[in-house]
Amino acid sequence: MLAHAQHYPALVLNADFRPLSYFPLSLWSWQESVKAVFLDRVSVLSEYDEIQVHSPSCVMRVPSVIALKEYIPTARRPAFTRFNVFLRDNFACQYCHDRLPTHELTFDHVIPRAKGGRTTWENVVTACSPCNLLKGSKMPSEIGMHPRLKPAQPTTRRLQENGRSFPPNYLHESWRDYLYWDTELEG
Ligand SMILES: [Zn+2]
């Protein structure tokens, strides 16, 4: 029915017009967004000019930005994952402060596992391989390597804010207002 329709995702905003998530950016396929429009769960804020869907009874443009009609609270605790540790630490080694792509990052136990350190938000930090090797299984005070920030469980809000500084590769022009306006106002 639609050529290349998979290339027409909609940016999904919460009912407060902020993206449901920044990293990864909340995007729905055109099928999901069209369905949500028919179910009256979302308002359409912007549409793709060049593409329409046809049903027996109507023709509609594919939405490019939609907002949920009902607010979804986003205050759940963030998952303790490798990626979220990197995101909390802004993809920067906590010892030398270099920013690196994720495949060049590792994570380090501040109190080494060999000395009883646990794998928790409070004891795991982002590290580059050289710093990780250097620190090995030494205590921070033994080798004088202390993480830049004391590691702790981040709030979802903190992760969202960190994610905002890392825009995805592809941004439809109609999304920009919803992604960067408040950032620029703060700046
Ligand atoms: Zn480093």
mmCIF file of C-alpha atoms and ligand atoms in Angstrom:
data_model
loop_
_atom_site.group_PDB
_atom_site.id
_atom_site.type_symbol
_atom_site.label_atom_id
_atom_site.label_comp_id
_atom_site.label_asym_id
_atom_site.label_seq_id
_atom_site.Cartn_x
_atom_site.Cartn_y
_atom_site.Cartn_z
ATOM 1 C CA MET A 1 0.000 0.000 0.000
ATOM 2 C CA LEU A 2 2.725 2.431 0.972
ATOM 3 C CA ALA A 3 6.173 2.504 -0.489
ATOM 4 C CA HIS A 4 8.931 3.108 2.033
ATOM 5 C CA ALA A 5 6.389 3.690 4.769
ATOM 6 C CA GLN A 6 8.726 2.207 7.322
ATOM 7 C CA HIS A 7 10.734 5.397 6.919
ATOM 8 C CA TYR A 8 7.987 7.543 8.380
ATOM 9 C CA PRO A 9 8.189 7.263 12.144
ATOM 10 C CA ALA A 10 6.274 9.601 14.439
ATOM 11 C CA LEU A 11 7.915 11.365 17.349
ATOM 12 C CA VAL A 12 5.815 10.506 20.404
ATOM 13 C CA LEU A 13 5.303 13.171 23.052
ATOM 14 C CA ASN A 14 3.778 12.713 26.456
ATOM 15 C CA ALA A 15 0.666 14.739 27.303
ATOM 16 C CA ASP A 16 2.997 17.497 28.557
ATOM 17 C CA PHE A 17 4.498 17.736 25.029
ATOM 18 C CA ARG A 18 7.893 16.455 26.053
ATOM 19 C CA PRO A 19 9.184 13.336 24.310
ATOM 20 C CA LEU A 20 8.240 10.145 26.136
ATOM 21 C CA SER A 21 11.944 9.357 26.127
ATOM 22 C CA TYR A 22 15.048 10.943 24.677
ATOM 23 C CA PHE A 23 17.437 8.058 24.597
ATOM 24 C CA PRO A 24 16.344 6.136 22.769
ATOM 25 C CA LEU A 25 14.108 8.747 21.212
ATOM 26 C CA SER A 26 10.451 7.722 21.481
ATOM 27 C CA LEU A 27 9.376 6.874 17.944
ATOM 28 C CA TRP A 28 6.473 4.821 16.678
ATOM 29 C CA SER A 29 6.132 3.240 13.275
ATOM 30 C CA TRP A 30 3.538 4.797 10.981
ATOM 31 C CA GLN A 31 1.279 1.778 11.606
ATOM 32 C CA GLU A 32 1.319 2.342 15.360
ATOM 33 C CA SER A 33 0.779 6.075 15.073
ATOM 34 C CA VAL A 34 -2.076 5.773 12.552
ATOM 35 C CA LYS A 35 -3.745 3.187 14.762
ATOM 36 C CA ALA A 36 -3.430 5.450 17.818
ATOM 37 C CA VAL A 37 -5.029 8.314 15.860
ATOM 38 C CA PHE A 38 -7.988 6.100 14.939
ATOM 39 C CA LEU A 39 -8.344 5.006 18.563
ATOM 40 C CA ASP A 40 -8.323 8.681 19.564
ATOM 41 C CA ARG A 41 -5.427 8.162 21.988
ATOM 42 C CA VAL A 42 -3.203 10.850 20.499
ATOM 43 C CA SER A 43 -3.377 14.323 18.993
ATOM 44 C CA VAL A 44 -1.574 14.928 15.729
ATOM 45 C CA LEU A 45 0.759 17.923 15.906
ATOM 46 C CA SER A 46 2.501 17.558 12.579
ATOM 47 C CA GLU A 47 2.298 15.392 9.465
ATOM 48 C CA TYR A 48 4.513 14.203 6.670
ATOM 49 C CA ASP A 49 3.550 16.169 3.551
ATOM 50 C CA GLU A 50 4.488 13.529 1.085
ATOM 51 C CA ILE A 51 2.737 10.451 2.333
ATOM 52 C CA GLN A 52 -0.852 9.353 2.927
ATOM 53 C CA VAL A 53 -2.645 6.222 3.979
ATOM 54 C CA HIS A 54 -5.880 5.170 2.326
ATOM 55 C CA SER A 55 -8.660 3.169 3.846
ATOM 56 C CA PRO A 56 -12.024 2.483 2.213
ATOM 57 C CA SER A 57 -13.556 5.425 4.082
ATOM 58 C CA CYS A 58 -10.820 8.020 4.326
ATOM 59 C CA VAL A 59 -7.438 9.343 3.410
ATOM 60 C CA MET A 60 -5.057 10.619 6.021
ATOM 61 C CA ARG A 61 -1.552 11.925 6.099
ATOM 62 C CA VAL A 62 1.009 10.023 8.133
ATOM 63 C CA PRO A 63 1.675 11.868 11.408
ATOM 64 C CA SER A 64 5.242 12.986 12.110
ATOM 65 C CA VAL A 65 4.613 14.263 15.650
ATOM 66 C CA ILE A 66 1.905 13.010 17.990
ATOM 67 C CA ALA A 67 1.100 13.691 21.640
ATOM 68 C CA LEU A 68 -0.585 11.266 23.998
ATOM 69 C CA LYS A 69 -3.923 12.472 25.315
ATOM 70 C CA GLU A 70 -3.345 10.829 28.652
ATOM 71 C CA TYR A 71 -0.198 11.608 30.640
ATOM 72 C CA ILE A 72 2.090 8.652 31.360
ATOM 73 C CA PRO A 73 4.169 9.139 34.516
ATOM 74 C CA THR A 74 7.816 8.513 33.715
ATOM 75 C CA ALA A 75 9.251 8.431 37.213
ATOM 76 C CA ARG A 76 9.944 4.716 37.286
ATOM 77 C CA ARG A 77 13.371 3.746 38.505
ATOM 78 C CA PRO A 78 15.801 3.356 35.650
ATOM 79 C CA ALA A 79 17.009 -0.165 34.906
ATOM 80 C CA PHE A 80 20.515 -1.030 36.021
ATOM 81 C CA THR A 81 22.038 -1.782 32.652
ATOM 82 C CA ARG A 82 25.429 -1.262 31.120
ATOM 83 C CA PHE A 83 24.007 1.341 28.778
ATOM 84 C CA ASN A 84 22.305 3.306 31.553
ATOM 85 C CA VAL A 85 25.557 3.386 33.533
ATOM 86 C CA PHE A 86 27.251 4.907 30.467
ATOM 87 C CA LEU A 87 24.367 7.346 30.059
ATOM 88 C CA ARG A 88 24.526 8.380 33.733
ATOM 89 C CA ASP A 89 28.244 9.038 33.287
ATOM 90 C CA ASN A 90 27.704 10.894 29.989
ATOM 91 C CA PHE A 91 29.730 8.301 28.077
ATOM 92 C CA ALA A 92 32.888 9.580 29.753
ATOM 93 C CA CYS A 93 35.545 7.581 31.566
ATOM 94 C CA GLN A 94 35.190 8.558 35.215
ATOM 95 C CA TYR A 95 38.957 8.483 35.720
ATOM 96 C CA CYS A 96 40.463 10.333 32.742
ATOM 97 C CA HIS A 97 37.182 12.031 31.653
ATOM 98 C CA ASP A 98 37.542 11.038 27.977
ATOM 99 C CA ARG A 99 34.261 10.713 26.111
ATOM 100 C CA LEU A 100 34.131 7.594 23.959
ATOM 101 C CA PRO A 101 31.674 5.598 21.835
ATOM 102 C CA THR A 102 30.001 2.789 23.794
ATOM 103 C CA HIS A 103 32.012 -0.003 22.151
ATOM 104 C CA GLU A 104 35.188 1.546 23.572
ATOM 105 C CA LEU A 105 33.802 1.853 27.087
ATOM 106 C CA THR A 106 33.955 -0.682 29.870
ATOM 107 C CA PHE A 107 32.702 -0.545 33.412
ATOM 108 C CA ASP A 108 34.826 -0.596 36.513
ATOM 109 C CA HIS A 109 34.041 -1.707 40.042
ATOM 110 C CA VAL A 110 35.241 1.151 42.275
ATOM 111 C CA ILE A 111 35.723 -1.269 45.155
ATOM 112 C CA PRO A 112 37.034 -4.283 43.226
ATOM 113 C CA ARG A 113 34.993 -7.452 43.188
ATOM 114 C CA ALA A 114 38.020 -9.279 44.596
ATOM 115 C CA LYS A 115 37.664 -7.069 47.683
ATOM 116 C CA GLY A 116 33.944 -7.548 48.090
ATOM 117 C CA GLY A 117 32.738 -4.760 45.785
ATOM 118 C CA ARG A 118 29.272 -5.367 44.397
ATOM 119 C CA THR A 119 27.785 -4.787 40.978
ATOM 120 C CA THR A 120 25.433 -1.933 41.866
ATOM 121 C CA TRP A 121 24.746 1.661 40.843
ATOM 122 C CA GLU A 122 26.823 2.753 43.844
ATOM 123 C CA ASN A 123 29.926 0.762 42.910
ATOM 124 C CA VAL A 124 30.059 0.651 39.116
ATOM 125 C CA VAL A 125 31.370 3.469 36.928
ATOM 126 C CA THR A 126 32.161 4.012 33.256
ATOM 127 C CA ALA A 127 35.849 3.574 32.407
ATOM 128 C CA CYS A 128 37.971 3.431 29.269
ATOM 129 C CA SER A 129 40.011 0.250 28.789
ATOM 130 C CA PRO A 130 43.397 1.791 29.676
ATOM 131 C CA CYS A 131 42.083 3.235 32.962
ATOM 132 C CA ASN A 132 40.288 -0.009 33.742
ATOM 133 C CA LEU A 133 43.488 -1.981 33.194
ATOM 134 C CA LEU A 134 45.530 0.464 35.231
ATOM 135 C CA LYS A 135 43.169 0.344 38.153
ATOM 136 C CA GLY A 136 42.828 -3.429 37.980
ATOM 137 C CA SER A 137 41.770 -4.789 41.351
ATOM 138 C CA LYS A 138 43.221 -1.990 43.442
ATOM 139 C CA MET A 139 41.283 0.154 45.866
ATOM 140 C CA PRO A 140 40.871 3.811 44.734
ATOM 141 C CA SER A 141 43.129 5.053 47.548
ATOM 142 C CA GLU A 142 45.877 2.518 46.780
ATOM 143 C CA ILE A 143 46.376 3.850 43.270
ATOM 144 C CA GLY A 144 44.978 7.376 43.622
ATOM 145 C CA MET A 145 42.185 6.835 41.103
ATOM 146 C CA HIS A 146 38.864 8.217 42.261
ATOM 147 C CA PRO A 147 35.774 8.469 40.073
ATOM 148 C CA ARG A 148 34.904 11.999 39.051
ATOM 149 C CA LEU A 149 31.436 11.726 40.588
ATOM 150 C CA LYS A 150 30.450 9.496 43.459
ATOM 151 C CA PRO A 151 28.411 6.799 41.744
ATOM 152 C CA ALA A 152 24.741 6.582 42.688
ATOM 153 C CA GLN A 153 21.463 5.429 41.234
ATOM 154 C CA PRO A 154 20.336 8.167 38.837
ATOM 155 C CA THR A 155 16.777 9.371 38.560
ATOM 156 C CA THR A 156 14.941 8.742 35.310
ATOM 157 C CA ARG A 157 14.875 12.501 34.879
ATOM 158 C CA ARG A 158 18.655 12.700 35.100
ATOM 159 C CA LEU A 159 19.058 10.007 32.441
ATOM 160 C CA GLN A 160 16.532 11.792 30.236
ATOM 161 C CA GLU A 161 18.462 15.017 30.575
ATOM 162 C CA ASN A 162 21.756 13.345 29.787
ATOM 163 C CA GLY A 163 20.138 11.700 26.763
ATOM 164 C CA ARG A 164 19.091 15.058 25.395
ATOM 165 C CA SER A 165 22.695 15.985 24.689
ATOM 166 C CA PHE A 166 23.074 13.005 22.375
ATOM 167 C CA PRO A 167 20.737 13.559 19.431
ATOM 168 C CA PRO A 168 19.981 10.545 17.245
ATOM 169 C CA ASN A 169 21.341 10.351 13.712
ATOM 170 C CA TYR A 170 18.089 11.088 11.979
ATOM 171 C CA LEU A 171 15.787 13.966 12.921
ATOM 172 C CA HIS A 172 12.785 14.923 10.874
ATOM 173 C CA GLU A 173 12.518 18.718 10.707
ATOM 174 C CA SER A 174 9.093 18.666 12.372
ATOM 175 C CA TRP A 175 10.636 17.104 15.505
ATOM 176 C CA ARG A 176 13.158 19.799 16.238
ATOM 177 C CA ASP A 177 10.788 22.160 17.988
ATOM 178 C CA TYR A 178 9.874 19.456 20.445
ATOM 179 C CA LEU A 179 13.419 18.331 21.081
ATOM 180 C CA TYR A 180 15.484 21.446 21.412
ATOM 181 C CA TRP A 181 13.370 24.423 22.219
ATOM 182 C CA ASP A 182 13.648 24.209 26.012
ATOM 183 C CA THR A 183 17.344 23.333 25.733
ATOM 184 C CA GLU A 184 18.006 26.529 23.833
ATOM 185 C CA LEU A 185 15.950 28.589 26.213
ATOM 186 C CA GLU A 186 18.023 27.292 29.109
ATOM 187 C CA GLY A 187 21.239 27.914 27.204
HETATM 188 ZN ZN ZN B 1 40.068 6.619 31.207
#
